[in-house]
C-alpha cells in the first residue's frame, strides 16, 4: 500500500535560506551548483525551458546549455541574465520516484505529482505540481534574496498521516529510496546557500510524522526538530 499523500499546495513542506546581496557571478555559480545537484541526485532534472528554446533531449544538461546560451534569458528585477531559477514557472523539471505497484517497488520519472498519483493509485486533489521545486524571491540588491525548496508530497518521509487514521502510516520502504536522493540534494543546496552567507530553516511539523533530523534532512525513526537552524 502506498502510504503517502499529494497536496493541493506546492508548499506542504519547505526548506528555506535567506541570503545577503551577492555579486552576479556568485549568484550564477550558486544556480550552477543547485541545478547540477538536482540533476545528479535525480530529484530536479530540468527537461525544457520553451521560452528560450531549451530541450534536454536535444541540448543536453541544462547547466551546459546555460553556459552556451544563458544570454537568451534576459535580466529580470535584479536577477542577472541567465538566471533560470528565477523563472520557476517557465521550465519543466522531473524527479525519479519510487512507489508501490501492488507488492512491487517501481521507479519512474515524473514531471508532476498527478502522474505519480495516477501510477500509484493515490488520491490526487489537483494542483499539477512537480515533486520538487526551487524558487527564489526577487534578489533586491540592498536586501539579498530568499531561496527555497518546496514539495507537494510526503512520499519522502518514513511516516505520514493518512486520512482520518489516528496512527502514522509506515512509508519506510519508499522513504529509504526517495529520501536518500532528496537528502543528497538538500545537503548540496544548504551548503551552497551557506557559502553565500545564508541561513537554513524548514517547515515545523508534528512529532511522529514527517520526521527530519536537527539539520532538516529526512530522518528515519527521528522525532524531528523544531523547524529551523541558524
Short mmCIF file of C-alpha atoms in Angstrom, two decimals:
data_model
loop_
_atom_site.label_atom_id
_atom_site.label_comp_id
_atom_site.label_asym_id
_atom_site.label_seq_id
_atom_site.Cartn_x
_atom_site.Cartn_y
_atom_site.Cartn_z
CA UNK A 1 0.00 0.00 0.00
CA UNK A 2 1.24 3.50 -0.83
CA UNK A 3 1.25 5.38 2.47
CA UNK A 4 1.88 8.82 1.06
CA UNK A 5 -0.15 11.85 0.00
CA UNK A 6 -0.30 14.55 -2.64
CA UNK A 7 -1.47 18.01 -1.57
CA UNK A 8 -3.13 20.98 -3.25
CA UNK A 9 -0.28 23.26 -2.23
CA UNK A 10 3.25 23.02 -3.55
CA UNK A 11 4.49 24.16 -0.13
CA UNK A 12 3.37 21.24 2.01
CA UNK A 13 6.96 21.13 3.28
CA UNK A 14 9.59 23.79 2.60
CA UNK A 15 13.32 24.16 3.17
CA UNK A 16 14.44 27.79 3.03
CA UNK A 17 17.51 30.02 3.08
CA UNK A 18 17.74 33.79 3.34
CA UNK A 19 20.92 35.20 1.84
CA UNK A 20 22.53 38.64 1.75
CA UNK A 21 23.18 40.52 -1.51
CA UNK A 22 25.79 38.77 -3.66
CA UNK A 23 27.65 39.66 -6.88
CA UNK A 24 26.17 38.42 -10.15
CA UNK A 25 28.89 35.83 -10.77
CA UNK A 26 28.34 34.25 -7.35
CA UNK A 27 24.59 34.09 -7.90
CA UNK A 28 25.11 32.29 -11.20
CA UNK A 29 27.61 29.93 -9.57
CA UNK A 30 25.00 29.16 -6.87
CA UNK A 31 22.50 28.35 -9.62
CA UNK A 32 25.01 26.04 -11.32
CA UNK A 33 25.56 24.09 -8.08
CA UNK A 34 21.82 23.75 -7.45
CA UNK A 35 20.95 22.66 -10.98
CA UNK A 36 23.83 20.18 -11.18
CA UNK A 37 22.88 18.68 -7.81
CA UNK A 38 19.21 18.40 -8.74
CA UNK A 39 20.14 16.59 -11.95
CA UNK A 40 22.77 14.31 -10.41
CA UNK A 41 20.57 13.22 -7.50
CA UNK A 42 17.54 12.79 -9.78
CA UNK A 43 15.11 14.98 -7.83
CA UNK A 44 15.05 18.10 -10.03
CA UNK A 45 16.15 17.44 -13.61
CA UNK A 46 15.31 20.30 -15.98
CA UNK A 47 13.70 18.88 -19.12
CA UNK A 48 12.79 22.01 -21.04
CA UNK A 49 12.51 25.78 -20.98
CA UNK A 50 10.32 26.57 -24.03
CA UNK A 51 10.56 30.35 -23.80
CA UNK A 52 14.27 30.14 -24.56
CA UNK A 53 14.35 27.11 -26.84
CA UNK A 54 15.90 24.61 -24.44
CA UNK A 55 15.13 20.86 -24.68
CA UNK A 56 17.22 18.40 -22.70
CA UNK A 57 16.77 15.56 -25.20
CA UNK A 58 18.32 17.73 -27.90
CA UNK A 59 20.58 20.11 -25.99
CA UNK A 60 21.92 18.01 -23.11
CA UNK A 61 22.02 19.01 -19.42
CA UNK A 62 20.73 22.48 -18.69
CA UNK A 63 23.90 23.72 -16.97
CA UNK A 64 25.98 23.18 -20.12
CA UNK A 65 23.25 24.81 -22.21
CA UNK A 66 23.20 27.86 -19.91
CA UNK A 67 26.95 28.25 -20.35
CA UNK A 68 26.43 28.45 -24.10
CA UNK A 69 23.11 30.29 -24.30
CA UNK A 70 22.42 31.88 -20.91
CA UNK A 71 22.16 35.33 -22.50
CA UNK A 72 18.83 34.25 -24.00
CA UNK A 73 17.32 34.57 -20.51
CA UNK A 74 17.13 38.31 -20.05
CA UNK A 75 17.76 40.08 -16.72
CA UNK A 76 14.67 40.41 -14.52
CA UNK A 77 14.36 42.63 -11.46
CA UNK A 78 17.85 42.27 -10.00
CA UNK A 79 18.41 38.77 -11.39
CA UNK A 80 21.19 38.67 -13.99
CA UNK A 81 20.91 37.30 -17.50
CA UNK A 82 20.97 33.52 -17.49
CA UNK A 83 19.32 33.11 -14.09
CA UNK A 84 16.83 30.36 -14.96
CA UNK A 85 15.93 29.52 -11.35
CA UNK A 86 14.33 32.95 -11.04
CA UNK A 87 11.72 31.90 -13.63
CA UNK A 88 10.23 28.96 -11.79
CA UNK A 89 7.08 28.65 -13.92
CA UNK A 90 8.96 28.77 -17.21
CA UNK A 91 10.81 25.46 -17.10
CA UNK A 92 9.80 21.84 -16.55
CA UNK A 93 11.52 19.56 -14.04
CA UNK A 94 11.25 15.84 -13.41
CA UNK A 95 12.10 13.66 -10.42
CA UNK A 96 12.70 9.94 -10.14
CA UNK A 97 10.30 8.49 -7.56
CA UNK A 98 9.85 5.02 -6.10
CA UNK A 99 6.29 3.89 -5.42
CA UNK A 100 4.44 0.62 -4.82
CA UNK A 101 2.59 -1.23 -7.55
CA UNK A 102 0.81 -3.91 -5.54
CA UNK A 103 3.74 -5.50 -3.69
CA UNK A 104 6.46 -4.39 -6.10
CA UNK A 105 8.60 -1.29 -5.84
CA UNK A 106 8.53 0.57 -9.14
CA UNK A 107 10.51 3.67 -10.10
CA UNK A 108 9.58 6.26 -12.66
CA UNK A 109 10.31 9.83 -13.77
CA UNK A 110 7.51 12.32 -13.14
CA UNK A 111 7.10 15.97 -14.06
CA UNK A 112 4.01 16.42 -11.90
CA UNK A 113 2.52 14.60 -8.97
CA UNK A 114 -0.75 13.95 -10.74
CA UNK A 115 1.09 11.46 -12.96
CA UNK A 116 2.76 9.86 -9.93
CA UNK A 117 -0.53 9.58 -8.04
CA UNK A 118 -2.23 8.00 -11.05
CA UNK A 119 0.57 5.45 -11.43
CA UNK A 120 0.45 4.54 -7.74
CA UNK A 121 -3.32 4.69 -7.21
CA UNK A 122 -3.01 7.53 -4.69
CA UNK A 123 -5.78 10.11 -4.23
CA UNK A 124 -4.93 13.25 -6.16
CA UNK A 125 -6.60 16.52 -5.12
CA UNK A 126 -5.26 18.53 -8.08
CA UNK A 127 -2.51 21.06 -8.43
CA UNK A 128 -0.17 19.62 -11.04
CA UNK A 129 2.97 20.46 -9.08
CA UNK A 130 6.37 18.87 -9.66
CA UNK A 131 7.73 16.57 -6.95
CA UNK A 132 10.37 19.17 -6.04
CA UNK A 133 10.62 22.83 -7.00
CA UNK A 134 13.20 25.51 -6.31
CA UNK A 135 12.19 29.15 -6.30
CA UNK A 136 13.68 32.47 -5.28
CA UNK A 137 12.25 35.77 -4.11
CA UNK A 138 13.41 38.85 -6.08
CA UNK A 139 17.05 39.50 -5.31
CA UNK A 140 16.88 43.15 -4.37
CA UNK A 141 20.47 44.25 -4.08
CA UNK A 142 20.06 46.06 -0.77
CA UNK A 143 18.20 43.19 0.88
CA UNK A 144 19.55 39.96 -0.56
CA UNK A 145 17.22 37.15 -1.57
CA UNK A 146 15.41 34.06 -0.36
CA UNK A 147 15.64 30.63 -1.97
CA UNK A 148 13.54 27.65 -1.07
CA UNK A 149 12.91 24.02 -1.96
CA UNK A 150 9.26 23.03 -1.78
CA UNK A 151 7.29 19.82 -2.22
CA UNK A 152 3.61 18.94 -2.59
CA UNK A 153 4.03 15.34 -1.43
CA UNK A 154 5.15 13.46 1.68
CA UNK A 155 6.45 10.48 -0.33
CA UNK A 156 9.90 11.29 1.08
CA UNK A 157 9.06 10.73 4.75
CA UNK A 158 9.12 7.44 6.72
CA UNK A 159 5.79 8.07 8.46
CA UNK A 160 2.78 10.02 7.18
CA UNK A 161 -0.75 10.76 8.33
CA UNK A 162 -3.31 9.12 6.07
CA UNK A 163 -6.87 10.49 6.06
CA UNK A 164 -8.66 10.05 9.38
CA UNK A 165 -6.33 7.38 10.74
CA UNK A 166 -5.15 8.05 14.24
CA UNK A 167 -1.70 6.49 13.88
CA UNK A 168 1.08 7.49 11.47
CA UNK A 169 1.25 5.23 8.43
CA UNK A 170 4.50 3.41 7.67
CA UNK A 171 6.21 4.64 4.50
CA UNK A 172 9.73 3.48 5.35
CA UNK A 173 10.04 1.16 2.35
CA UNK A 174 9.72 4.06 -0.08
CA UNK A 175 11.39 6.64 2.13
CA UNK A 176 14.64 4.66 2.15
CA UNK A 177 14.84 5.17 -1.62
CA UNK A 178 13.26 8.58 -2.17
CA UNK A 179 14.69 10.33 0.88
CA UNK A 180 18.25 9.27 0.07
CA UNK A 181 18.10 11.21 -3.19
CA UNK A 182 16.33 14.18 -1.64
CA UNK A 183 18.75 14.42 1.29
CA UNK A 184 21.75 14.37 -1.01
CA UNK A 185 20.25 17.30 -2.91
CA UNK A 186 19.30 19.16 0.26
CA UNK A 187 22.85 18.95 1.58
CA UNK A 188 24.34 20.49 -1.54
CA UNK A 189 21.61 23.15 -1.66
CA UNK A 190 22.16 24.05 2.00
CA UNK A 191 25.94 24.20 1.61
CA UNK A 192 25.65 26.40 -1.49
CA UNK A 193 23.38 28.80 0.40
CA UNK A 194 25.68 28.89 3.41
CA UNK A 195 28.62 29.67 1.15
CA UNK A 196 26.73 32.86 0.26
CA UNK A 197 26.13 33.69 3.92
CA UNK A 198 22.63 32.22 4.04
CA UNK A 199 20.81 30.64 6.95
CA UNK A 200 18.86 27.35 6.84
CA UNK A 201 15.35 26.55 8.06
CA UNK A 202 12.46 24.20 7.34
CA UNK A 203 8.78 23.69 8.00
CA UNK A 204 7.85 22.92 11.64
CA UNK A 205 5.99 19.64 11.98
CA UNK A 206 4.21 17.40 14.45
CA UNK A 207 6.20 14.65 16.19
CA UNK A 208 5.59 11.21 14.73
CA UNK A 209 5.17 12.21 11.10
CA UNK A 210 7.33 13.99 8.54
CA UNK A 211 10.44 13.28 10.58
CA UNK A 212 13.56 15.32 9.95
CA UNK A 213 16.79 15.45 11.92
CA UNK A 214 18.38 18.51 13.52
CA UNK A 215 19.74 19.59 10.13
CA UNK A 216 16.36 19.42 8.42
CA UNK A 217 17.12 16.23 6.49
CA UNK A 218 14.59 13.42 6.26
CA UNK A 219 15.47 11.03 9.05
CA UNK A 220 14.01 7.58 9.65
CA UNK A 221 12.87 6.98 13.21
CA UNK A 222 13.64 10.53 14.39
CA UNK A 223 11.23 12.63 16.38
CA UNK A 224 12.40 15.60 14.37
CA UNK A 225 13.35 19.13 15.34
CA UNK A 226 11.74 22.49 15.91
CA UNK A 227 11.95 23.68 12.33
CA UNK A 228 14.98 25.92 11.96
CA UNK A 229 18.70 26.17 12.34
CA UNK A 230 20.98 29.17 12.27
#
